[in-house]
Short mmCIF file of C-alpha atoms in Angstrom, two decimals:
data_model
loop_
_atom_site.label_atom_id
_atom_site.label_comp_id
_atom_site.label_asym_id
_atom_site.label_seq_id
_atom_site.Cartn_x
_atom_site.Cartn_y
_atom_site.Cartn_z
CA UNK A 284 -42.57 52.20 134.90
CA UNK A 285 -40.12 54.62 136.47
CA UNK A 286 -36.79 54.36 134.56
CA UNK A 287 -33.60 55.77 136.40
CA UNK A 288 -31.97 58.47 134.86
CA UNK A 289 -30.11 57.73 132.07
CA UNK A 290 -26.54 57.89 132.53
CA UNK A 291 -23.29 58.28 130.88
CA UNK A 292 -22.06 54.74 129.23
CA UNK A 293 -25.22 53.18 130.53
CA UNK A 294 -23.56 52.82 133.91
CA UNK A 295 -25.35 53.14 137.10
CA UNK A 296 -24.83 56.79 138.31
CA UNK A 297 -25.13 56.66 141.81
CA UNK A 298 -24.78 60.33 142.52
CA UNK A 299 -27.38 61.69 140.04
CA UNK A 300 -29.42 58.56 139.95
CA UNK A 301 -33.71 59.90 141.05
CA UNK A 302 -35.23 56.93 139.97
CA UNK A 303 -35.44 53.01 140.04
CA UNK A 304 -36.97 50.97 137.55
CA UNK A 305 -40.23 49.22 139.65
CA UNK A 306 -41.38 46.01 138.35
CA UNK A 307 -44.13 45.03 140.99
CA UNK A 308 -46.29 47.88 139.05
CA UNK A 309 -46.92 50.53 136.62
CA UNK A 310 -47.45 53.55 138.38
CA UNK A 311 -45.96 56.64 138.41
CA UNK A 312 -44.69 56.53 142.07
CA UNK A 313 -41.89 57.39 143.71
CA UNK A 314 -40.35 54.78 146.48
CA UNK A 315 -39.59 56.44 149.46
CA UNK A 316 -37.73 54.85 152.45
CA UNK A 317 -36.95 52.53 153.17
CA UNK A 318 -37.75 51.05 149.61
CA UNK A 319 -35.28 54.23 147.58
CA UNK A 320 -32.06 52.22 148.58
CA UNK A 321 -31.03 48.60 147.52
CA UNK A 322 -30.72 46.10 149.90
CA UNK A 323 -28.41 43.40 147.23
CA UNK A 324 -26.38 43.42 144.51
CA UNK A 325 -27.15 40.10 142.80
CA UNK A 326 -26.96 38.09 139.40
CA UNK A 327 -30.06 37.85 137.58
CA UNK A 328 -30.28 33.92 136.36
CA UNK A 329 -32.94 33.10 134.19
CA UNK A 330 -33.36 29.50 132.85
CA UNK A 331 -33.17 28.80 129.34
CA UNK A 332 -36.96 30.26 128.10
CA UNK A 333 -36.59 33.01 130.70
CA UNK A 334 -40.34 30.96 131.97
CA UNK A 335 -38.82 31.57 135.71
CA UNK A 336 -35.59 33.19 137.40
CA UNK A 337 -33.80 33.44 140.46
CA UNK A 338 -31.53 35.77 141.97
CA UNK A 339 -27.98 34.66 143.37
CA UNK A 340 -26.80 36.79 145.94
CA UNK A 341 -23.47 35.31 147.03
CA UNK A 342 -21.45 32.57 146.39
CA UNK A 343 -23.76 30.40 148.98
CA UNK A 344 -27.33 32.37 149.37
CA UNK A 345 -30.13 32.55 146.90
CA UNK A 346 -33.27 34.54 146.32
CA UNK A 347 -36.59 33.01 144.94
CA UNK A 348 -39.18 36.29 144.06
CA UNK A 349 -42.38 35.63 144.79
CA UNK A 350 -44.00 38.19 142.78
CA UNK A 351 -42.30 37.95 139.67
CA UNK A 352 -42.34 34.71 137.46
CA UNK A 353 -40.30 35.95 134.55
CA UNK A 354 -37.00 38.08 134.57
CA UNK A 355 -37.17 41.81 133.13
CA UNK A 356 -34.23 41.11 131.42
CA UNK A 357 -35.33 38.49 129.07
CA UNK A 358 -33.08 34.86 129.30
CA UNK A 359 -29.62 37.52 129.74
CA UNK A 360 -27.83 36.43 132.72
CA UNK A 361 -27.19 40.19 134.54
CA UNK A 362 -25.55 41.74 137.69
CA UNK A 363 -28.65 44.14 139.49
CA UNK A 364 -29.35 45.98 142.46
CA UNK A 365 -32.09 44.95 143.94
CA UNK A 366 -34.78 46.16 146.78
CA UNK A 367 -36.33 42.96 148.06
CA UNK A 368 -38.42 42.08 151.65
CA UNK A 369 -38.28 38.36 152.96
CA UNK A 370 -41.56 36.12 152.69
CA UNK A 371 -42.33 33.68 154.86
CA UNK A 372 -44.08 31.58 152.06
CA UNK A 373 -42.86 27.84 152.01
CA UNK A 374 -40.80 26.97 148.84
CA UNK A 375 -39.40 23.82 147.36
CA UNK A 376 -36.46 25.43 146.08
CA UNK A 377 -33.29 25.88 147.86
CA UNK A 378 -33.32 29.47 148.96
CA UNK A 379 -34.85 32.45 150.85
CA UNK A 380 -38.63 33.88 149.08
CA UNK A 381 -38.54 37.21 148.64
CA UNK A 382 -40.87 40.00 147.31
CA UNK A 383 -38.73 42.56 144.77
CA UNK A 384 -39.96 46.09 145.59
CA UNK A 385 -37.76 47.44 142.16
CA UNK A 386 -34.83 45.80 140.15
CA UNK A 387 -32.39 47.44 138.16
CA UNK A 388 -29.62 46.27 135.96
CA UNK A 389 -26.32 47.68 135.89
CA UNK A 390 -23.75 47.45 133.02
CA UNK A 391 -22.89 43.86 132.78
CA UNK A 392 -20.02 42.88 129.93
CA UNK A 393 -17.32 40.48 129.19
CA UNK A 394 -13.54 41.57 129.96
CA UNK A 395 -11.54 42.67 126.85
CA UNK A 396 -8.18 41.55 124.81
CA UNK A 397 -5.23 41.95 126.36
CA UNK A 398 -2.87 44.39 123.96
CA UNK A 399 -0.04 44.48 126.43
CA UNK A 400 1.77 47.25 125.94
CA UNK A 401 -1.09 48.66 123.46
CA UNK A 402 -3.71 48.85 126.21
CA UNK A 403 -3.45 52.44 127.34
CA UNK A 404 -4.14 53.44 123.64
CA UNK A 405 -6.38 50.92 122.90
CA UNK A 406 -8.60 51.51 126.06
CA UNK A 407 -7.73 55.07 127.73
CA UNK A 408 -6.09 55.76 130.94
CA UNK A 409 -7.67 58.47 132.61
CA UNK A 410 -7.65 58.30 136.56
CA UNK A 411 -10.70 56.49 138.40
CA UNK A 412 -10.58 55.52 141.65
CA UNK A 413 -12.52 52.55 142.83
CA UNK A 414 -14.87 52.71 145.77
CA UNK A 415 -14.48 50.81 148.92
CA UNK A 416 -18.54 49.75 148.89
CA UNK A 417 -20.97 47.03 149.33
CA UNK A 418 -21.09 46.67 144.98
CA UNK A 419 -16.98 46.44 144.44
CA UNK A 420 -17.15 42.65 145.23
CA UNK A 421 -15.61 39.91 143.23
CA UNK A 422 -18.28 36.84 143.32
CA UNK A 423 -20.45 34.08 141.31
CA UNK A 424 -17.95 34.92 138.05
CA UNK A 425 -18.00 38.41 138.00
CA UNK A 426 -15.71 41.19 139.43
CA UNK A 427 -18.06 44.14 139.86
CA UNK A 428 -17.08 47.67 140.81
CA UNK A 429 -18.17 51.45 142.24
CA UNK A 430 -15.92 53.60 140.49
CA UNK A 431 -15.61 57.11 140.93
CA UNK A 432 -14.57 59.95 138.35
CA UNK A 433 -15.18 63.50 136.70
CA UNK A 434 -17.45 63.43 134.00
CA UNK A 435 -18.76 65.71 131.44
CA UNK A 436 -22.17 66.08 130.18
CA UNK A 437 -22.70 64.65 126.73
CA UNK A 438 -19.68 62.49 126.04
CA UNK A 439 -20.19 59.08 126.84
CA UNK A 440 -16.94 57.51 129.40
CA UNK A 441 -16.20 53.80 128.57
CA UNK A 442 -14.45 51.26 131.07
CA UNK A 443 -12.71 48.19 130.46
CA UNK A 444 -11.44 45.41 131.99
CA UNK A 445 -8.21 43.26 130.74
CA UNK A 446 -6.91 39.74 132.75
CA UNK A 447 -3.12 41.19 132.05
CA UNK A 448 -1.59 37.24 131.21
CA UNK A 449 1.74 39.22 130.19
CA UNK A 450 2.96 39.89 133.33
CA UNK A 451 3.91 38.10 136.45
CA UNK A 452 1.16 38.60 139.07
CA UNK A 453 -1.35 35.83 138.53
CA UNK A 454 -4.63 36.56 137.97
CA UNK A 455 -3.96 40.61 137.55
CA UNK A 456 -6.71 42.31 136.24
CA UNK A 457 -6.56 45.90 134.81
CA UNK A 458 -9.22 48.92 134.83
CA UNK A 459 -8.69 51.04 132.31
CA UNK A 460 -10.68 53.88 131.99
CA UNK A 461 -11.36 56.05 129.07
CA UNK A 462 -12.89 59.89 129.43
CA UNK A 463 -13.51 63.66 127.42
CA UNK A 464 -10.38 66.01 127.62
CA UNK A 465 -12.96 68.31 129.36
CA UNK A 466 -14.30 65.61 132.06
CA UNK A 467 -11.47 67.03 134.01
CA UNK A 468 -13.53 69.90 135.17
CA UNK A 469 -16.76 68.27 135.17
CA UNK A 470 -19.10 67.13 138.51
CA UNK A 471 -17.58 64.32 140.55
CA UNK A 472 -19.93 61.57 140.30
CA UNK A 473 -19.68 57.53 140.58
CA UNK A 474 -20.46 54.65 137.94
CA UNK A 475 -21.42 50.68 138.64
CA UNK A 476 -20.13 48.42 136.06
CA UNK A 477 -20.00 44.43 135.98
CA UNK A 478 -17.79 42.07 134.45
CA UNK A 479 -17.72 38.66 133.45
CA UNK A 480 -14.82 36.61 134.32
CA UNK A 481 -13.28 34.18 131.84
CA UNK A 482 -12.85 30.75 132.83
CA UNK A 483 -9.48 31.04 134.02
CA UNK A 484 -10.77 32.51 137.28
CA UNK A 485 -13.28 29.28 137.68
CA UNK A 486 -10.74 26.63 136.85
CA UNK A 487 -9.19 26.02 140.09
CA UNK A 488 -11.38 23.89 143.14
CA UNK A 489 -10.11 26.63 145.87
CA UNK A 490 -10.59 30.42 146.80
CA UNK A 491 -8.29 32.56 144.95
CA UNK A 492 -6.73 36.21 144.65
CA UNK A 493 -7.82 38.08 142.23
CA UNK A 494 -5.49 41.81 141.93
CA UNK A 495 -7.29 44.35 140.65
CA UNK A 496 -4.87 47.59 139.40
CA UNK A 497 -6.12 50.99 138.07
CA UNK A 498 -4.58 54.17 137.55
CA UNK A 499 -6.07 56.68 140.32
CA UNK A 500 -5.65 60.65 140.69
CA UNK A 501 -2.96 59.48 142.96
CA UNK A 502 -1.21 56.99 140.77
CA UNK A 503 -0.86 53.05 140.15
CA UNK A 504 -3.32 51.53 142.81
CA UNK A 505 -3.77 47.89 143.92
CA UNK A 506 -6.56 45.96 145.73
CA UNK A 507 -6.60 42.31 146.45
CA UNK A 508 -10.08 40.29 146.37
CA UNK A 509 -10.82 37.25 148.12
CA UNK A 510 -12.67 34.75 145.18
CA UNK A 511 -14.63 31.68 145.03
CA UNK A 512 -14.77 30.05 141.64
CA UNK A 513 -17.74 29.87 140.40
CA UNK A 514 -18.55 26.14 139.21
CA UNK A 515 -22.52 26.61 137.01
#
């Protein structure tokens, strides 16, 4: 199978990215259009033996594959991209049949503590800026984001994200961002990362904001997300 190359932090590098991980079969091809770009972001949701899986797409739609019985993940629940074509083969699940051309996880963790005024240290604060993109979506229990940075070759970057419960603004989450001294001067490229909500976001019965705040190359920025609780 072709593997994507492998990227700082085990994000998803978008920029540098060559290759998708194809599970429909084992050659060594390359996808071409229309099948290089993915057409979903999704959550990969195996049941308990991982003996069949589904994909959830939004907070309302859902993908049945057609071609693969098992996840590639194993029985880990997982944000992905995905490249899939509709079917037209009847079902008796709730849900649109799809054939996956090539699935690929993305990084896919929990948030972190919450130091207060110990996070900076703790976690880095070296500017990011978040990308206004089909993957920066906060859905189905997980806020997941494009981010874009310098980085430099050989030193891993790591991101974190912290629900900030010592401050005012409910529901405030915080990107922290932690890179090499010499990333400064390094290629501009952009990461995918994932991250599971705790069940504070799920708790109430309507839509909530969720404030996400990060420290940019042009200072303290904001961005407000429209969320539907996720109820398993």
């Amino acid at each position: 199978m072709k593997k994507i190359a492998t990227a700082l932090l085990s994000v998803w590098l978008l920029a540098t990215a060559a290759t998708l991980q194809s599970c429909d079969n084992d050659d060594d091809d390359y996808y071409i259009y229309p099948y290089a770009r993915p057409t979903a972001i999704v959550t990969v949701k195996p049941n308990a033996d991982n003996s069949s899986f589904y994909l959830q797409v939004d907070d309302s739609t859902t993908f049945i594959p057609t071609n693969m019985k098992v996840s590639p993940f194993g029985n880990k629940e997982v944000r992905a991209l995905v490249n899939c074509t509709p079917t037209e083969n009847p079902t008796a699940h709730q849900g649109q049949t799809v054939t996956i051309n090539w699935i690929d996880s993305i990084l896919t963790k929990p948030t972190v503590a919450n130091l207060a005024e110990k996070n900076d240290s703790a976690y880095g604060n070296d500017p990011v800026e978040i990308v206004n993109s089909f993957e920066t979506v906060a859905e189905d229990g997980y806020l997941t984001l494009r981010f874009r940075t310098r980085w430099a070759s050989g030193r891993p970057h790591r991101v974190n994200l912290v629900h900030r419960t010592d401050v005012n603004t409910p529901y405030l989450l915080q990107f922290y961002h932690d890179a090499a001294p010499e990333s400064a001067a390094g290629p501009v490229a952009d990461g995918l990362v994932a991250f599971r909500l705790d069940s504070t976001f799920n708790e109430p019965d309507t839509t909530i904001n969720i404030t996400l705040q990060w420290n940019s190359y042009s200072g303290t920025k904001t961005h407000t997300f429209k969320y539907k609780p996720r109820k398993d």
